[in-house]
Amino acid sequence: MMFDPYVLRKDFPMIANGIKMQGHPLIWLDNASTTFKPYPVIKAVERYYYEETSNSHRGDYDLCFKMDQEVERTRETVAAFIGAKRPEEIVFTSGTTSSLNLLAFGYASKYLKPGDEILLTEAEHASNVLPWYKVKEMTGCEVNFIPLTEEGRLTVENVRKSLTEKTKIVSIAEVTNVLAYSAPIKEIAKICHENGILLAVDGAQSVPHKKTDVADSDVDFLSFSGHKLCGPTGIGVLYGKYSLLEKMDPFMTGGGNNAKFDMCGDASFLAPPMRFEAGTQNLEGIIGLRAAIEYLQKIGMEEIEEYEKSLKKYAVEQIEKTGNAIIYNHDSEGPIVTFNVKDVFAQDAATFFNSRGIAVRSGQHCAKILMDFLGTVATVRASFYFYTTKEDIDALADAIAHGKEFLDAYF
Amino acid sequence: MPTFELDPMMMREIIMDHYANPRHFGVPAKPEEYEKVHADSDNCIDDFDLYLKYENGKVTDAMFNGVACTISKASTDILCDLLIGKDKEKAFYIIDQFLAMIAEKPYDQEALDEALAFKNTGRQAGRIHCATMGWTAMAEMLKKEDK
Ligand SMILES: Cc1ncc(COP(=O)(O)O)c(C=O)c1O
């Protein structure tokens, strides 16, 4: 199948149905935040409610038995999608945030001790920072930061220089959510392992956009969200090497994660992944996640990555051509352009784009990043997916060119 | 009733003028004579202090200082213009009219003068807070005055 974004767009009701914003056809450039859902995903979710409603692992009758099969089939699909050796290494969560919290509370808070160290970078999403601060509070360990290069990139060299005797866990995004630099996770995993350190990867911005192979990269944990890869909200994954999952505690306990339980308070917990899936799971989400992954596999992750690279290049060129913007991440790998319109506050620019039907995200950044790398208090982020077109980018560039009229949004 | 319609050109000029050359932006020379309150926002960069001087039943000065976007800076500057010289009753009246206008409810145009430039802020729901935060914070401070 030839990759053709114009054909793929027909699969997305948010695009095909001509949804409007402020009276203009919607131009969705906030894909790093969330993505549109194609019909096959919506149909799969619908099918659960129309034809397949039941709970999982309670199986006394056919529907329930089938539900269990659906869940396990999704686990297999996810495992194959990210190159995991076994489906039991796939834990369903509600998203990246919940995956990272499970890892922090279930693993790190159990094993880290005062004096131990967790290393992050200053470009991490709050969801890959705040759970580790909780671990610090609970265990007395330290949380430190690996320096980034001047442009905001994480290098193997800097990781190597930052590792100490005390380092136990390194937790980093493969692709960061503001600047979209891609970290060499395979090399980082290698030096972590040479030093007996675990590498946890936040894949929220990488898994949707490129081929992932945990067997090849050898990362220990990987977190990602369904909704950023055309799947439903409220479903995500924590991948962990099985031997590590076995050492990990559940973050929640209750029905469905215990093997035996008596009223004397004795409980023994199931093996992973069930151990981490207490309570009724997000079954529509699990079914929808499989449909989303199958949809992406049909397109091909290499094709998606290649197309998005060309889009990114095109966007940088078109935005530069306006002469009216400052771009902060020309050379980064991910499909994100972070910029400011000259002399216009990021939020004012985003409001102006909104008035033209263009959805982008304006945001402030944690003090360190903005001081060290951006030299500004806030930026605008336009992020793409495989259904983004050059015309979408042209509309953005045109709005940027008219940036001086930003107050028109209010008249 | 005089019909007082601002065209978009005038509205833009008013907002840009108060943004580029705010009259009341900065820290007062004698801050100890002022009531002070902090205002900030989750979804915008706004993060500023407001200062209010209230003597003999009247607002004698109003200022603000900090980080502010175009909308919050211009609207708060115009607010300061409107409040200075007013008694409390009139000040509350003006603030109420402004908040009613933003909420797209009936309001008294004549009380608002240049603040009418923000008439259509309701169209950009994400920015209503920017337009009103200075006003609601000032109202809080006024409530505390001379109890
Ligand atoms: C790098 C990164 N990590 C974590 C998250 C959190 O994802 P979720 O909100 O789906 O839990 C995001 C989402 O914005 C992200 O971009």
Coordinates of C-alpha atoms and ligand atoms in Angstrom, one line a residue:
Chain A
M1 CA 0.0 0.0 0.0
M2 CA 1.4 3.4 -1.0
F3 CA 1.4 5.9 1.9
D4 CA -1.1 8.6 1.2
P5 CA -2.2 10.9 4.0
Y6 CA -5.1 12.2 1.9
V7 CA -6.5 8.7 1.6
L8 CA -5.9 8.0 5.3
R9 CA -7.7 11.2 6.3
K10 CA -10.9 9.7 5.1
D11 CA -10.7 7.2 8.0
F12 CA -11.0 10.0 10.6
P13 CA -14.4 11.4 11.3
M14 CA -12.9 14.5 12.9
I15 CA -11.4 15.2 9.5
A16 CA -13.8 13.6 7.1
N17 CA -16.9 15.2 8.7
G18 CA -15.5 18.6 8.3
I19 CA -15.5 19.6 11.9
K20 CA -15.1 23.3 12.4
M21 CA -13.6 25.5 15.0
Q22 CA -14.4 29.3 15.2
G23 CA -16.2 28.8 11.8
H24 CA -13.1 27.5 10.1
P25 CA -12.3 23.9 9.0
L26 CA -10.4 22.4 11.9
I27 CA -6.6 22.2 11.5
W28 CA -5.4 19.9 14.2
L29 CA -1.7 20.6 15.1
D30 CA -1.8 19.3 18.7
N31 CA -1.1 15.7 18.0
A32 CA 1.6 15.6 20.8
S33 CA -1.3 16.2 23.1
T34 CA -3.7 13.7 21.6
T35 CA -4.7 12.2 18.3
F36 CA -7.8 11.6 16.3
K37 CA -9.4 8.2 16.1
P38 CA -10.1 6.3 12.9
Y39 CA -13.3 4.4 12.2
P40 CA -11.8 1.0 12.9
V41 CA -11.0 2.1 16.5
I42 CA -14.4 3.7 17.1
K43 CA -16.1 0.6 15.6
A44 CA -14.1 -1.7 17.8
V45 CA -15.1 0.3 20.9
E46 CA -18.7 0.4 19.8
R47 CA -18.6 -3.4 19.2
Y48 CA -17.8 -3.9 22.8
Y49 CA -20.9 -2.1 23.8
Y50 CA -23.2 -3.4 21.1
E51 CA -22.2 -7.0 20.9
E52 CA -19.5 -8.0 23.4
T53 CA -20.3 -6.4 26.7
S54 CA -19.0 -8.5 29.6
N55 CA -16.3 -8.5 32.2
S56 CA -12.9 -10.2 31.9
H57 CA -11.5 -12.9 34.1
R58 CA -14.8 -14.0 35.6
G59 CA -15.4 -16.6 32.9
D60 CA -18.3 -18.8 33.5
Y61 CA -20.0 -18.2 30.1
D62 CA -19.1 -17.6 26.5
L63 CA -19.1 -13.8 26.4
C64 CA -16.8 -13.6 29.3
F65 CA -14.5 -16.2 28.0
K66 CA -14.3 -14.2 24.7
M67 CA -13.5 -11.1 26.6
D68 CA -10.5 -12.7 28.2
Q69 CA -9.4 -13.7 24.8
E70 CA -9.8 -10.2 23.5
V71 CA -7.6 -8.9 26.4
E72 CA -4.9 -11.5 25.8
R73 CA -5.0 -10.9 22.0
T74 CA -4.4 -7.2 22.6
R75 CA -1.5 -8.0 24.9
E76 CA 0.0 -10.1 22.1
T77 CA -0.6 -7.3 19.6
V78 CA 1.1 -4.8 21.8
A79 CA 4.0 -7.1 22.5
A80 CA 4.6 -7.6 18.8
F81 CA 4.2 -3.9 18.1
I82 CA 7.0 -2.9 20.5
G83 CA 9.1 -6.0 20.1
A84 CA 8.5 -7.5 23.5
K85 CA 9.5 -11.1 23.9
R86 CA 6.3 -12.2 25.7
P87 CA 2.8 -10.8 26.1
E88 CA 3.1 -11.2 29.9
E89 CA 5.5 -8.2 29.8
I90 CA 2.6 -5.9 28.8
V91 CA 0.7 -4.3 31.7
F92 CA -2.4 -2.3 30.9
T93 CA -2.6 1.0 32.6
S94 CA -4.6 4.2 32.1
G95 CA -1.8 5.9 30.2
T96 CA 1.8 7.0 30.4
T97 CA 1.3 8.8 33.7
S98 CA -0.2 5.8 35.3
S99 CA 2.5 3.6 33.9
L100 CA 5.3 5.8 35.3
N101 CA 3.5 6.0 38.7
L102 CA 3.2 2.2 38.8
L103 CA 6.9 1.9 38.1
A104 CA 7.8 4.6 40.7
F105 CA 5.6 3.3 43.5
G106 CA 5.7 -0.4 42.7
Y107 CA 9.3 -0.7 42.0
A108 CA 11.4 2.3 42.9
S109 CA 9.8 3.0 46.3
K110 CA 10.2 -0.7 47.2
Y111 CA 13.9 -1.0 46.3
L112 CA 15.6 2.5 46.6
K113 CA 17.3 3.5 49.8
P114 CA 18.6 6.8 51.2
G115 CA 21.7 7.8 49.2
D116 CA 20.5 6.1 46.0
E117 CA 20.0 8.2 43.0
I118 CA 17.5 8.5 40.2
L119 CA 18.6 10.4 37.1
L120 CA 16.2 12.4 34.8
T121 CA 16.7 15.2 32.4
E122 CA 15.4 18.7 32.5
A123 CA 13.3 18.1 29.4
E124 CA 11.1 15.5 30.9
H125 CA 7.3 15.8 31.1
A126 CA 5.9 16.4 34.6
S127 CA 4.6 12.8 34.5
N128 CA 8.3 11.6 34.4
V129 CA 9.4 13.9 37.1
L130 CA 6.8 14.2 39.8
P131 CA 6.4 10.4 40.6
W132 CA 10.2 10.3 41.2
Y133 CA 10.0 13.2 43.6
K134 CA 7.4 11.1 45.5
V135 CA 9.9 8.2 45.5
K136 CA 12.5 10.6 46.9
E137 CA 10.1 11.6 49.7
M138 CA 9.3 8.0 50.5
T139 CA 12.8 6.5 50.4
G140 CA 15.2 9.4 51.0
C141 CA 16.9 8.8 47.6
E142 CA 18.0 11.7 45.4
V143 CA 16.7 12.9 42.1
N144 CA 19.3 14.5 39.9
F145 CA 19.4 15.7 36.3
I146 CA 21.6 14.7 33.4
P147 CA 22.7 17.9 31.6
L148 CA 21.5 18.4 28.1
T149 CA 23.5 20.0 25.3
E150 CA 23.0 23.6 24.5
E151 CA 20.3 22.9 22.0
G152 CA 18.5 20.6 24.5
R153 CA 19.6 17.2 23.3
L154 CA 20.5 14.2 25.5
T155 CA 23.8 12.6 24.5
V156 CA 25.3 9.3 25.5
E157 CA 28.4 11.2 26.6
N158 CA 26.4 13.3 29.1
V159 CA 24.7 10.2 30.5
R160 CA 28.0 8.5 30.9
K161 CA 29.4 11.5 32.8
S162 CA 26.4 11.7 35.1
L163 CA 26.2 8.1 36.3
T164 CA 27.6 7.6 39.7
E165 CA 28.0 4.8 42.2
K166 CA 24.6 5.8 43.6
T167 CA 22.6 5.8 40.4
K168 CA 20.0 3.1 40.4
I169 CA 17.4 4.2 37.8
V170 CA 17.7 6.5 34.8
S171 CA 14.3 7.6 33.5
I172 CA 14.1 9.6 30.2
A173 CA 11.8 10.3 27.3
E174 CA 12.9 8.7 24.1
V175 CA 11.4 11.8 22.3
T176 CA 10.8 14.8 24.4
N177 CA 7.5 16.6 24.3
V178 CA 8.5 20.2 23.7
L179 CA 11.7 20.0 21.6
A180 CA 11.3 16.5 20.3
Y181 CA 14.9 15.5 20.4
S182 CA 15.4 11.8 20.1
A183 CA 17.6 10.1 22.7
P184 CA 19.9 7.2 21.7
I185 CA 18.2 4.8 24.1
K186 CA 20.0 1.7 22.9
E187 CA 23.4 3.1 23.7
I188 CA 22.1 4.6 26.9
A189 CA 20.6 1.2 27.9
K190 CA 24.0 -0.4 27.3
I191 CA 26.0 1.9 29.6
C192 CA 23.3 1.8 32.2
H193 CA 23.4 -2.0 32.2
E194 CA 27.2 -2.0 32.3
N195 CA 26.8 -0.1 35.6
G196 CA 24.0 -2.2 37.0
I197 CA 21.4 0.6 36.5
L198 CA 17.9 0.3 35.2
L199 CA 16.7 2.3 32.2
A200 CA 13.1 3.4 32.2
V201 CA 11.9 5.1 29.0
D202 CA 8.9 7.4 28.6
G203 CA 7.7 6.5 25.1
A204 CA 4.6 8.7 25.0
Q205 CA 6.1 10.8 22.1
S206 CA 8.1 8.0 20.4
V207 CA 6.0 4.9 20.2
P208 CA 3.2 6.6 18.1
H209 CA 5.7 7.9 15.6
K210 CA 8.5 5.3 15.0
K211 CA 9.3 1.7 15.1
T212 CA 9.9 0.5 18.7
D213 CA 11.9 -2.6 19.5
V214 CA 12.5 -3.2 23.2
A215 CA 14.3 -6.4 22.5
D216 CA 16.8 -4.6 20.4
S217 CA 17.1 -1.4 22.5
D218 CA 17.1 -3.6 25.7
V219 CA 15.4 -0.9 27.8
D220 CA 14.0 -2.2 31.1
F221 CA 10.7 -0.4 31.2
L222 CA 8.7 1.5 28.5
S223 CA 5.6 3.6 29.1
F224 CA 3.1 4.9 26.5
S225 CA -0.5 6.0 26.0
G226 CA -3.1 4.7 23.6
H227 CA -4.7 8.1 22.9
K228 CA -1.5 9.5 21.4
L229 CA -1.5 6.7 18.7
C230 CA -5.1 6.9 17.5
G231 CA -6.4 4.8 20.4
P232 CA -9.0 5.6 23.0
T233 CA -8.2 7.7 26.1
G234 CA -7.7 6.0 29.4
I235 CA -5.7 3.1 28.2
G236 CA -1.9 2.8 28.2
V237 CA 0.9 0.3 28.6
L238 CA 3.8 -0.3 31.0
Y239 CA 6.2 -2.7 29.4
G240 CA 8.7 -4.3 31.8
K241 CA 11.2 -7.1 31.5
Y242 CA 9.4 -10.0 33.0
S243 CA 12.1 -10.6 35.7
L244 CA 11.7 -7.0 36.8
L245 CA 7.9 -7.1 36.8
E246 CA 8.1 -10.2 39.0
K247 CA 10.0 -8.1 41.6
M248 CA 7.5 -5.3 41.5
D249 CA 4.6 -4.6 43.8
P250 CA 1.1 -3.7 42.6
F251 CA 0.2 -0.1 43.0
M252 CA -3.4 -1.0 43.5
T253 CA -4.8 -4.1 45.0
G254 CA -8.3 -5.6 44.9
G255 CA -10.3 -7.9 42.7
G256 CA -8.5 -9.6 39.9
N257 CA -5.0 -9.3 41.1
N258 CA -4.9 -11.8 44.0
A259 CA -4.6 -15.5 43.6
K260 CA -5.8 -16.4 47.1
F261 CA -7.4 -14.3 49.6
D262 CA -9.0 -15.1 53.0
M263 CA -10.7 -13.0 55.6
C264 CA -7.7 -13.4 57.9
G265 CA -5.9 -10.9 55.7
D266 CA -3.7 -13.3 53.9
A267 CA -3.5 -12.6 50.2
S268 CA -1.0 -13.8 47.6
F269 CA -0.8 -11.9 44.4
L270 CA -1.0 -13.2 40.9
A271 CA 2.0 -13.2 38.6
P272 CA 2.5 -10.3 36.2
P273 CA 0.8 -8.8 34.4
M274 CA -2.4 -9.7 36.3
R275 CA -0.8 -8.6 39.5
F276 CA -0.9 -5.0 38.3
E277 CA -4.4 -5.1 36.9
A278 CA -6.7 -5.0 39.9
G279 CA -10.4 -4.2 39.4
T280 CA -12.4 -4.2 36.2
Q281 CA -10.1 -3.0 33.4
N282 CA -10.8 -0.5 30.7
L283 CA -12.1 -3.1 28.4
E284 CA -13.4 -0.8 25.6
G285 CA -10.0 0.8 25.8
I286 CA -8.1 -2.4 25.5
I287 CA -10.2 -3.4 22.5
G288 CA -9.7 0.0 21.0
L289 CA -6.0 0.0 21.6
R290 CA -5.7 -3.2 19.6
A291 CA -7.6 -1.7 16.7
A292 CA -5.4 1.4 16.8
I293 CA -2.2 -0.6 16.7
E294 CA -3.5 -2.8 13.9
Y295 CA -4.4 0.4 12.0
L296 CA -0.8 1.8 12.5
Q297 CA 0.7 -1.6 11.5
K298 CA -1.2 -1.6 8.3
I299 CA 0.2 1.8 7.4
G300 CA 3.7 0.9 8.6
M301 CA 5.7 2.7 11.3
E302 CA 8.6 3.3 9.0
E303 CA 6.3 5.0 6.5
I304 CA 4.9 7.1 9.3
E305 CA 8.3 8.1 10.5
E306 CA 9.5 8.9 7.1
Y307 CA 6.5 11.0 6.1
E308 CA 6.6 12.9 9.4
K309 CA 10.3 13.7 8.9
S310 CA 9.4 15.3 5.5
L311 CA 6.5 17.2 7.2
K312 CA 8.8 18.5 9.9
K313 CA 11.3 19.7 7.3
Y314 CA 8.5 21.3 5.3
A315 CA 7.1 23.0 8.4
V316 CA 10.5 24.4 9.4
E317 CA 11.0 25.8 5.9
Q318 CA 7.6 27.3 5.6
I319 CA 7.7 28.9 9.0
E320 CA 11.2 30.3 8.4
K321 CA 10.0 31.7 5.1
T322 CA 7.5 34.0 6.9
G323 CA 10.4 35.7 8.6
N324 CA 8.0 36.2 11.5
A325 CA 8.9 33.4 13.8
I326 CA 11.7 32.1 16.0
I327 CA 12.0 28.3 15.9
Y328 CA 13.6 26.5 18.8
N329 CA 14.1 23.0 17.5
H330 CA 15.0 23.1 13.8
D331 CA 17.0 19.9 13.9
S332 CA 15.1 17.7 16.3
E333 CA 13.8 14.3 15.0
G334 CA 10.2 14.3 16.3
P335 CA 7.3 15.8 14.4
I336 CA 7.1 18.9 16.6
V337 CA 7.9 22.5 15.8
T338 CA 8.3 24.7 18.8
F339 CA 8.4 28.4 18.1
N340 CA 7.2 31.9 18.9
V341 CA 5.7 34.5 16.6
K342 CA 7.9 37.6 16.7
D343 CA 6.7 40.1 19.3
V344 CA 3.6 38.1 20.2
F345 CA 3.2 36.2 23.4
A346 CA 2.8 32.4 22.9
Q347 CA -0.8 32.4 24.4
D348 CA -1.8 35.3 22.2
A349 CA -0.5 33.6 19.1
A350 CA -2.3 30.4 20.1
T351 CA -5.6 32.3 20.5
F352 CA -5.1 33.9 17.1
F353 CA -4.5 30.5 15.5
N354 CA -7.7 29.3 17.3
S355 CA -9.6 32.1 15.7
R356 CA -8.5 30.7 12.3
G357 CA -9.4 27.1 13.2
I358 CA -5.9 26.0 14.0
A359 CA -5.3 24.0 17.2
V360 CA -1.8 24.4 18.7
R361 CA -0.6 24.3 22.2
S362 CA 1.0 27.2 24.0
G363 CA 2.9 26.5 27.1
Q364 CA 5.2 27.6 29.7
H365 CA 8.2 25.5 30.5
C366 CA 9.8 24.6 33.7
A367 CA 12.2 27.4 34.7
K368 CA 15.4 25.5 34.0
I369 CA 14.6 24.5 30.4
L370 CA 13.4 27.9 29.4
M371 CA 16.4 29.7 30.9
D372 CA 19.0 27.4 29.6
F373 CA 17.8 26.5 26.2
L374 CA 15.0 28.7 25.1
G375 CA 15.5 32.1 26.7
T376 CA 11.8 32.7 26.7
V377 CA 8.9 32.1 29.2
A378 CA 6.5 30.4 26.8
T379 CA 6.4 28.9 23.4
V380 CA 3.9 27.6 20.8
R381 CA 4.0 24.0 19.8
A382 CA 2.7 22.6 16.6
S383 CA 2.8 18.8 16.4
F384 CA 2.0 16.6 13.5
Y385 CA 0.8 13.1 12.8
F386 CA 0.6 11.0 9.6
Y387 CA -2.7 12.6 8.7
T388 CA -1.3 16.1 8.8
T389 CA -0.9 17.6 5.4
K390 CA 1.3 20.3 3.8
E391 CA -1.9 22.4 3.5
D392 CA -2.3 22.2 7.3
I393 CA 1.2 23.6 7.6
D394 CA 0.6 26.2 5.0
A395 CA -2.4 27.4 7.0
L396 CA -0.2 27.7 10.1
A397 CA 2.5 29.5 8.1
D398 CA -0.1 31.9 6.8
A399 CA -1.3 32.6 10.3
I400 CA 2.2 33.2 11.5
A401 CA 2.8 35.6 8.6
H402 CA -0.2 37.5 9.8
G403 CA 0.9 37.3 13.4
K404 CA 0.8 41.1 13.9
E405 CA -3.0 40.9 13.6
F406 CA -3.2 38.6 16.5
L407 CA -5.7 40.8 18.3
D408 CA -8.2 40.2 15.5
A409 CA -9.1 37.0 17.4
Y410 CA -11.1 39.3 19.7
F411 CA -12.9 41.5 17.2
Chain B
M1 CA -29.0 56.5 24.5
P2 CA -25.8 57.3 22.6
T3 CA -24.8 54.4 20.6
F4 CA -21.2 54.0 21.2
E5 CA -19.6 51.4 18.9
L6 CA -15.9 50.8 18.8
D7 CA -14.7 49.5 15.5
P8 CA -12.0 46.7 15.5
M9 CA -9.3 49.2 14.5
M10 CA -10.0 51.3 17.6
M11 CA -10.2 48.3 19.8
R12 CA -6.9 47.1 18.5
E13 CA -5.3 50.5 19.1
I14 CA -6.6 50.7 22.6
I15 CA -5.4 47.3 23.6
M16 CA -2.0 47.7 21.9
D17 CA -1.5 51.2 23.4
H18 CA -2.2 50.0 27.0
Y19 CA 0.0 46.9 26.4
A20 CA 3.0 48.8 24.9
N21 CA 2.7 51.9 27.1
P22 CA 0.9 50.9 30.3
R23 CA 0.2 53.8 32.6
H24 CA 0.0 51.8 35.8
F25 CA 2.6 49.1 35.4
G26 CA 5.3 48.9 38.0
V27 CA 5.9 48.8 41.8
P28 CA 4.6 51.9 43.7
A29 CA 7.3 54.2 45.1
K30 CA 5.9 53.6 48.6
P31 CA 4.5 50.1 48.5
E32 CA 3.8 50.1 52.2
E33 CA 0.9 52.5 51.6
Y34 CA -0.8 50.0 49.4
E35 CA -2.9 46.9 49.8
K36 CA -1.4 44.2 47.7
V37 CA -2.7 41.0 46.1
H38 CA -1.2 38.3 43.8
A39 CA -2.9 37.0 40.7
D40 CA -1.8 34.2 38.4
S41 CA -3.1 31.8 35.8
D42 CA -2.7 28.1 35.1
N43 CA -3.0 28.4 31.3
C44 CA -1.2 31.6 30.6
I45 CA 2.0 33.3 31.6
D46 CA 0.2 35.8 33.8
D47 CA 1.7 36.2 37.2
F48 CA 1.5 39.6 38.8
D49 CA 0.9 41.6 41.9
L50 CA -1.8 44.3 42.1
Y51 CA -1.5 47.3 44.3
L52 CA -4.4 49.5 45.6
K53 CA -4.3 52.7 47.6
Y54 CA -7.6 53.6 49.1
E55 CA -7.9 56.9 51.1
N56 CA -10.8 58.9 52.4
G57 CA -13.3 56.7 50.7
K58 CA -11.7 56.8 47.3
V59 CA -9.2 54.8 45.2
T60 CA -6.3 57.2 45.0
D61 CA -3.9 54.9 43.1
A62 CA -3.9 51.4 41.5
M63 CA -0.9 49.6 40.0
F64 CA 0.3 46.2 38.9
N65 CA 3.6 44.6 38.3
G66 CA 4.9 41.2 37.0
V67 CA 4.5 39.1 34.0
A68 CA 1.4 39.7 31.9
C69 CA 0.2 38.7 28.4
T70 CA -1.2 41.3 26.1
I71 CA -4.8 40.8 27.2
S72 CA -4.2 40.8 30.9
K73 CA -1.8 43.7 30.8
A74 CA -4.0 45.9 28.7
S75 CA -7.2 45.1 30.6
T76 CA -5.6 45.5 34.0
D77 CA -4.1 48.8 32.9
I78 CA -7.4 50.1 31.8
L79 CA -9.0 48.9 35.0
C80 CA -6.5 51.0 37.0
D81 CA -7.4 54.0 34.8
L82 CA -11.1 53.5 35.5
L83 CA -10.8 52.9 39.3
I84 CA -8.6 55.8 40.3
G85 CA -10.7 58.6 41.8
K86 CA -13.8 56.4 42.3
D87 CA -15.5 55.5 45.5
K88 CA -16.0 51.9 46.4
E89 CA -19.5 51.7 45.2
K90 CA -18.7 53.1 41.8
A91 CA -15.6 50.9 41.6
F92 CA -17.6 47.7 42.2
Y93 CA -20.2 48.9 39.7
I94 CA -17.5 49.3 37.0
I95 CA -16.0 45.9 37.7
D96 CA -19.4 44.2 37.7
Q97 CA -20.2 45.8 34.3
F98 CA -17.0 44.6 32.9
L99 CA -17.5 41.0 34.1
A100 CA -21.1 41.1 32.8
M101 CA -19.8 42.2 29.4
I102 CA -17.3 39.4 29.2
A103 CA -20.0 36.9 30.2
E104 CA -22.1 38.3 27.4
K105 CA -24.8 39.5 29.7
P106 CA -26.4 42.9 29.7
Y107 CA -24.1 45.7 30.9
D108 CA -23.8 49.4 31.1
Q109 CA -21.6 50.5 28.2
E110 CA -21.0 53.9 29.5
A111 CA -19.3 52.7 32.7
L112 CA -16.6 50.9 30.8
D113 CA -15.1 53.5 28.4
E114 CA -11.9 52.0 26.9
A115 CA -12.5 48.6 28.5
L116 CA -15.2 48.1 25.8
A117 CA -12.2 47.0 23.6
F118 CA -12.6 43.7 25.4
K119 CA -16.2 43.3 24.4
N120 CA -15.7 40.1 22.3
T121 CA -13.3 38.3 24.6
G122 CA -16.0 35.7 25.2
R123 CA -15.3 34.4 21.7
Q124 CA -11.9 33.2 22.9
A125 CA -13.0 31.1 25.9
G126 CA -9.5 30.2 26.7
R127 CA -8.6 33.8 27.3
I128 CA -11.5 35.0 29.5
H129 CA -9.4 34.5 32.6
C130 CA -6.6 36.7 31.1
A131 CA -9.1 39.5 30.6
T132 CA -10.7 39.3 34.0
M133 CA -8.1 38.2 36.4
G134 CA -6.9 41.7 37.3
W135 CA -10.5 42.8 37.8
T136 CA -11.5 40.0 40.1
A137 CA -8.3 40.4 42.1
M138 CA -8.9 44.1 42.4
A139 CA -12.5 43.5 43.6
E140 CA -11.2 41.1 46.3
M141 CA -8.9 43.8 47.5
L142 CA -11.6 46.5 47.5
K143 CA -13.8 44.2 49.6
K144 CA -11.1 44.1 52.3
E145 CA -10.7 47.9 52.4
D146 CA -12.0 49.9 55.3
K147 CA -14.2 47.3 56.8
Ligands
LIG1 C1 6.7 12.8 27.1 C2 5.4 12.6 27.7 N1 5.3 11.9 28.9 C3 4.1 11.7 29.5 C4 2.9 12.2 29.0 C5 1.7 11.9 29.8 O1 0.8 11.1 29.0 P1 -0.7 10.8 29.5 O2 -1.3 12.2 29.8 O3 -1.3 10.1 28.4 O4 -0.6 10.0 30.8 C6 3.0 13.0 27.9 C7 1.7 13.6 27.4 O5 1.6 14.7 27.1 C8 4.2 13.2 27.2 O6 4.3 13.9 26.1

